[in-house]
Amino acid sequence: YDFVADPDNHKLVQSLKCYCGCDAGLEHASLFSCYIKELRPENKAIYSDHGLGCLTCLSEAWEAEKLKAAGKTPAEIKISIDKSFGPN
């Protein structure tokens, strides 16, 4: 949860589509929703356990973290995630 929970990464993770199908079944709006159910004042997070139990969610978050650490921009990260995990 560390990468997703870090307030510095919220905007990025909220911009990433989750490709595990949870958008239909769980009505998740983004990868962020797979890990965090709700943000309360001062960025206090109420966590969802979905992200830690889903290989796709874990892989997407790990890839986003790796790309950010490599200096990629949010736009570059989104393109890479969409290419790697989206429909071919």
mmCIF file with all atom_site columns, C-alpha atoms in Angstrom:
data_model
loop_
_atom_site.group_PDB
_atom_site.id
_atom_site.type_symbol
_atom_site.label_atom_id
_atom_site.label_alt_id
_atom_site.label_comp_id
_atom_site.label_asym_id
_atom_site.label_entity_id
_atom_site.label_seq_id
_atom_site.pdbx_PDB_ins_code
_atom_site.Cartn_x
_atom_site.Cartn_y
_atom_site.Cartn_z
_atom_site.occupancy
_atom_site.B_iso_or_equiv
_atom_site.pdbx_formal_charge
_atom_site.auth_seq_id
_atom_site.auth_comp_id
_atom_site.auth_asym_id
_atom_site.auth_atom_id
_atom_site.pdbx_PDB_model_num
ATOM 1  C CA . TYR A 1 1  ? 0.000   0.000  0.000   1.00 0.00 ? 1  TYR A CA 1
ATOM 2  C CA . ASP A 1 2  ? 2.903   2.413  0.532   1.00 0.00 ? 2  ASP A CA 1
ATOM 3  C CA . PHE A 1 3  ? 3.136   3.732  -3.028  1.00 0.00 ? 3  PHE A CA 1
ATOM 4  C CA . VAL A 1 4  ? -0.628  4.116  -3.497  1.00 0.00 ? 4  VAL A CA 1
ATOM 5  C CA . ALA A 1 5  ? -1.166  5.472  0.029   1.00 0.00 ? 5  ALA A CA 1
ATOM 6  C CA . ASP A 1 6  ? 1.480   8.185  -0.340  1.00 0.00 ? 6  ASP A CA 1
ATOM 7  C CA . PRO A 1 7  ? -0.426  11.455 -0.923  1.00 0.00 ? 7  PRO A CA 1
ATOM 8  C CA . ASP A 1 8  ? 2.239   12.487 -3.442  1.00 0.00 ? 8  ASP A CA 1
ATOM 9  C CA . ASN A 1 9  ? 1.062   9.610  -5.660  1.00 0.00 ? 9  ASN A CA 1
ATOM 10 C CA . HIS A 1 10 ? -2.715  9.958  -5.304  1.00 0.00 ? 10 HIS A CA 1
ATOM 11 C CA . LYS A 1 11 ? -3.266  12.006 -8.464  1.00 0.00 ? 11 LYS A CA 1
ATOM 12 C CA . LEU A 1 12 ? -1.138  9.628  -10.544 1.00 0.00 ? 12 LEU A CA 1
ATOM 13 C CA . VAL A 1 13 ? -2.800  6.451  -9.253  1.00 0.00 ? 13 VAL A CA 1
ATOM 14 C CA . GLN A 1 14 ? -6.258  8.014  -9.671  1.00 0.00 ? 14 GLN A CA 1
ATOM 15 C CA . SER A 1 15 ? -5.417  8.601  -13.338 1.00 0.00 ? 15 SER A CA 1
ATOM 16 C CA . LEU A 1 16 ? -4.603  4.933  -13.976 1.00 0.00 ? 16 LEU A CA 1
ATOM 17 C CA . LYS A 1 17 ? -7.275  2.549  -15.198 1.00 0.00 ? 17 LYS A CA 1
ATOM 18 C CA . CYS A 1 18 ? -7.364  -0.823 -13.505 1.00 0.00 ? 18 CYS A CA 1
ATOM 19 C CA . TYR A 1 19 ? -7.490  -3.649 -16.007 1.00 0.00 ? 19 TYR A CA 1
ATOM 20 C CA . CYS A 1 20 ? -8.602  -6.523 -13.745 1.00 0.00 ? 20 CYS A CA 1
ATOM 21 C CA . GLY A 1 21 ? -12.299 -5.935 -14.444 1.00 0.00 ? 21 GLY A CA 1
ATOM 22 C CA . CYS A 1 22 ? -13.134 -4.524 -11.026 1.00 0.00 ? 22 CYS A CA 1
ATOM 23 C CA . ASP A 1 23 ? -14.547 -1.383 -12.653 1.00 0.00 ? 23 ASP A CA 1
ATOM 24 C CA . ALA A 1 24 ? -17.608 -3.436 -13.617 1.00 0.00 ? 24 ALA A CA 1
ATOM 25 C CA . GLY A 1 25 ? -17.969 -5.784 -10.658 1.00 0.00 ? 25 GLY A CA 1
ATOM 26 C CA . LEU A 1 26 ? -16.806 -3.508 -7.851  1.00 0.00 ? 26 LEU A CA 1
ATOM 27 C CA . GLU A 1 27 ? -17.473 -0.185 -9.581  1.00 0.00 ? 27 GLU A CA 1
ATOM 28 C CA . HIS A 1 28 ? -13.896 0.987  -9.112  1.00 0.00 ? 28 HIS A CA 1
ATOM 29 C CA . ALA A 1 29 ? -13.170 4.243  -10.898 1.00 0.00 ? 29 ALA A CA 1
ATOM 30 C CA . SER A 1 30 ? -9.387  3.746  -11.108 1.00 0.00 ? 30 SER A CA 1
ATOM 31 C CA . LEU A 1 31 ? -6.473  1.757  -9.738  1.00 0.00 ? 31 LEU A CA 1
ATOM 32 C CA . PHE A 1 32 ? -6.661  4.027  -6.697  1.00 0.00 ? 32 PHE A CA 1
ATOM 33 C CA . SER A 1 33 ? -10.084 2.546  -5.825  1.00 0.00 ? 33 SER A CA 1
ATOM 34 C CA . CYS A 1 34 ? -8.570  -0.939 -5.724  1.00 0.00 ? 34 CYS A CA 1
ATOM 35 C CA . TYR A 1 35 ? -6.481  0.070  -2.722  1.00 0.00 ? 35 TYR A CA 1
ATOM 36 C CA . ILE A 1 36 ? -8.294  2.951  -1.045  1.00 0.00 ? 36 ILE A CA 1
ATOM 37 C CA . LYS A 1 37 ? -12.037 2.978  -0.374  1.00 0.00 ? 37 LYS A CA 1
ATOM 38 C CA . GLU A 1 38 ? -12.143 6.503  0.979   1.00 0.00 ? 38 GLU A CA 1
ATOM 39 C CA . LEU A 1 39 ? -9.894  9.417  1.819   1.00 0.00 ? 39 LEU A CA 1
ATOM 40 C CA . ARG A 1 40 ? -10.767 11.290 4.958   1.00 0.00 ? 40 ARG A CA 1
ATOM 41 C CA . PRO A 1 41 ? -9.443  14.702 5.998   1.00 0.00 ? 41 PRO A CA 1
ATOM 42 C CA . GLU A 1 42 ? -5.665  15.066 6.073   1.00 0.00 ? 42 GLU A CA 1
ATOM 43 C CA . ASN A 1 43 ? -5.333  12.141 3.625   1.00 0.00 ? 43 ASN A CA 1
ATOM 44 C CA . LYS A 1 44 ? -6.332  9.528  6.200   1.00 0.00 ? 44 LYS A CA 1
ATOM 45 C CA . ALA A 1 45 ? -7.086  6.479  4.067   1.00 0.00 ? 45 ALA A CA 1
ATOM 46 C CA . ILE A 1 46 ? -9.682  3.775  4.543   1.00 0.00 ? 46 ILE A CA 1
ATOM 47 C CA . TYR A 1 47 ? -8.146  0.828  2.728   1.00 0.00 ? 47 TYR A CA 1
ATOM 48 C CA . SER A 1 48 ? -9.701  -1.783 0.493   1.00 0.00 ? 48 SER A CA 1
ATOM 49 C CA . ASP A 1 49 ? -8.172  -5.253 0.529   1.00 0.00 ? 49 ASP A CA 1
ATOM 50 C CA . HIS A 1 50 ? -8.976  -5.854 -3.151  1.00 0.00 ? 50 HIS A CA 1
ATOM 51 C CA . GLY A 1 51 ? -5.678  -4.468 -4.452  1.00 0.00 ? 51 GLY A CA 1
ATOM 52 C CA . LEU A 1 52 ? -3.498  -6.749 -2.353  1.00 0.00 ? 52 LEU A CA 1
ATOM 53 C CA . GLY A 1 53 ? -5.400  -9.850 -3.404  1.00 0.00 ? 53 GLY A CA 1
ATOM 54 C CA . CYS A 1 54 ? -5.390  -9.168 -7.130  1.00 0.00 ? 54 CYS A CA 1
ATOM 55 C CA . LEU A 1 55 ? -2.341  -9.928 -9.252  1.00 0.00 ? 55 LEU A CA 1
ATOM 56 C CA . THR A 1 56 ? -3.319  -7.374 -11.909 1.00 0.00 ? 56 THR A CA 1
ATOM 57 C CA . CYS A 1 57 ? -3.752  -4.570 -9.371  1.00 0.00 ? 57 CYS A CA 1
ATOM 58 C CA . LEU A 1 58 ? -0.487  -5.446 -7.655  1.00 0.00 ? 58 LEU A CA 1
ATOM 59 C CA . SER A 1 59 ? 1.356   -5.601 -10.969 1.00 0.00 ? 59 SER A CA 1
ATOM 60 C CA . GLU A 1 60 ? -0.020  -2.261 -12.156 1.00 0.00 ? 60 GLU A CA 1
ATOM 61 C CA . ALA A 1 61 ? 0.859   -0.489 -8.904  1.00 0.00 ? 61 ALA A CA 1
ATOM 62 C CA . TRP A 1 62 ? 4.340   -2.017 -8.878  1.00 0.00 ? 62 TRP A CA 1
ATOM 63 C CA . GLU A 1 63 ? 4.915   -0.990 -12.495 1.00 0.00 ? 63 GLU A CA 1
ATOM 64 C CA . ALA A 1 64 ? 3.735   2.574  -11.805 1.00 0.00 ? 64 ALA A CA 1
ATOM 65 C CA . GLU A 1 65 ? 6.053   2.790  -8.800  1.00 0.00 ? 65 GLU A CA 1
ATOM 66 C CA . LYS A 1 66 ? 9.000   1.472  -10.822 1.00 0.00 ? 66 LYS A CA 1
ATOM 67 C CA . LEU A 1 67 ? 8.347   3.902  -13.690 1.00 0.00 ? 67 LEU A CA 1
ATOM 68 C CA . LYS A 1 68 ? 8.004   6.877  -11.355 1.00 0.00 ? 68 LYS A CA 1
ATOM 69 C CA . ALA A 1 69 ? 11.284  5.950  -9.647  1.00 0.00 ? 69 ALA A CA 1
ATOM 70 C CA . ALA A 1 70 ? 12.887  5.857  -13.107 1.00 0.00 ? 70 ALA A CA 1
ATOM 71 C CA . GLY A 1 71 ? 11.831  9.469  -13.655 1.00 0.00 ? 71 GLY A CA 1
ATOM 72 C CA . LYS A 1 72 ? 8.906   8.906  -16.018 1.00 0.00 ? 72 LYS A CA 1
ATOM 73 C CA . THR A 1 73 ? 6.194   11.565 -16.155 1.00 0.00 ? 73 THR A CA 1
ATOM 74 C CA . PRO A 1 74 ? 2.598   10.761 -15.163 1.00 0.00 ? 74 PRO A CA 1
ATOM 75 C CA . ALA A 1 75 ? 1.622   10.811 -18.850 1.00 0.00 ? 75 ALA A CA 1
ATOM 76 C CA . GLU A 1 76 ? 4.401   8.363  -19.719 1.00 0.00 ? 76 GLU A CA 1
ATOM 77 C CA . ILE A 1 77 ? 3.404   6.112  -16.833 1.00 0.00 ? 77 ILE A CA 1
ATOM 78 C CA . LYS A 1 78 ? -0.236  6.087  -17.958 1.00 0.00 ? 78 LYS A CA 1
ATOM 79 C CA . ILE A 1 79 ? 0.748   5.210  -21.536 1.00 0.00 ? 79 ILE A CA 1
ATOM 80 C CA . SER A 1 80 ? 2.987   2.405  -20.320 1.00 0.00 ? 80 SER A CA 1
ATOM 81 C CA . ILE A 1 81 ? 0.325   0.953  -17.995 1.00 0.00 ? 81 ILE A CA 1
ATOM 82 C CA . ASP A 1 82 ? -2.296  1.108  -20.749 1.00 0.00 ? 82 ASP A CA 1
ATOM 83 C CA . LYS A 1 83 ? 0.058   -0.643 -23.198 1.00 0.00 ? 83 LYS A CA 1
ATOM 84 C CA . SER A 1 84 ? 1.155   -3.312 -20.717 1.00 0.00 ? 84 SER A CA 1
ATOM 85 C CA . PHE A 1 85 ? -2.195  -4.147 -19.140 1.00 0.00 ? 85 PHE A CA 1
ATOM 86 C CA . GLY A 1 86 ? -4.881  -2.895 -21.528 1.00 0.00 ? 86 GLY A CA 1
ATOM 87 C CA . PRO A 1 87 ? -6.554  -4.894 -24.259 1.00 0.00 ? 87 PRO A CA 1
ATOM 88 C CA . ASN A 1 88 ? -4.261  -5.742 -27.125 1.00 0.00 ? 88 ASN A CA 1
#
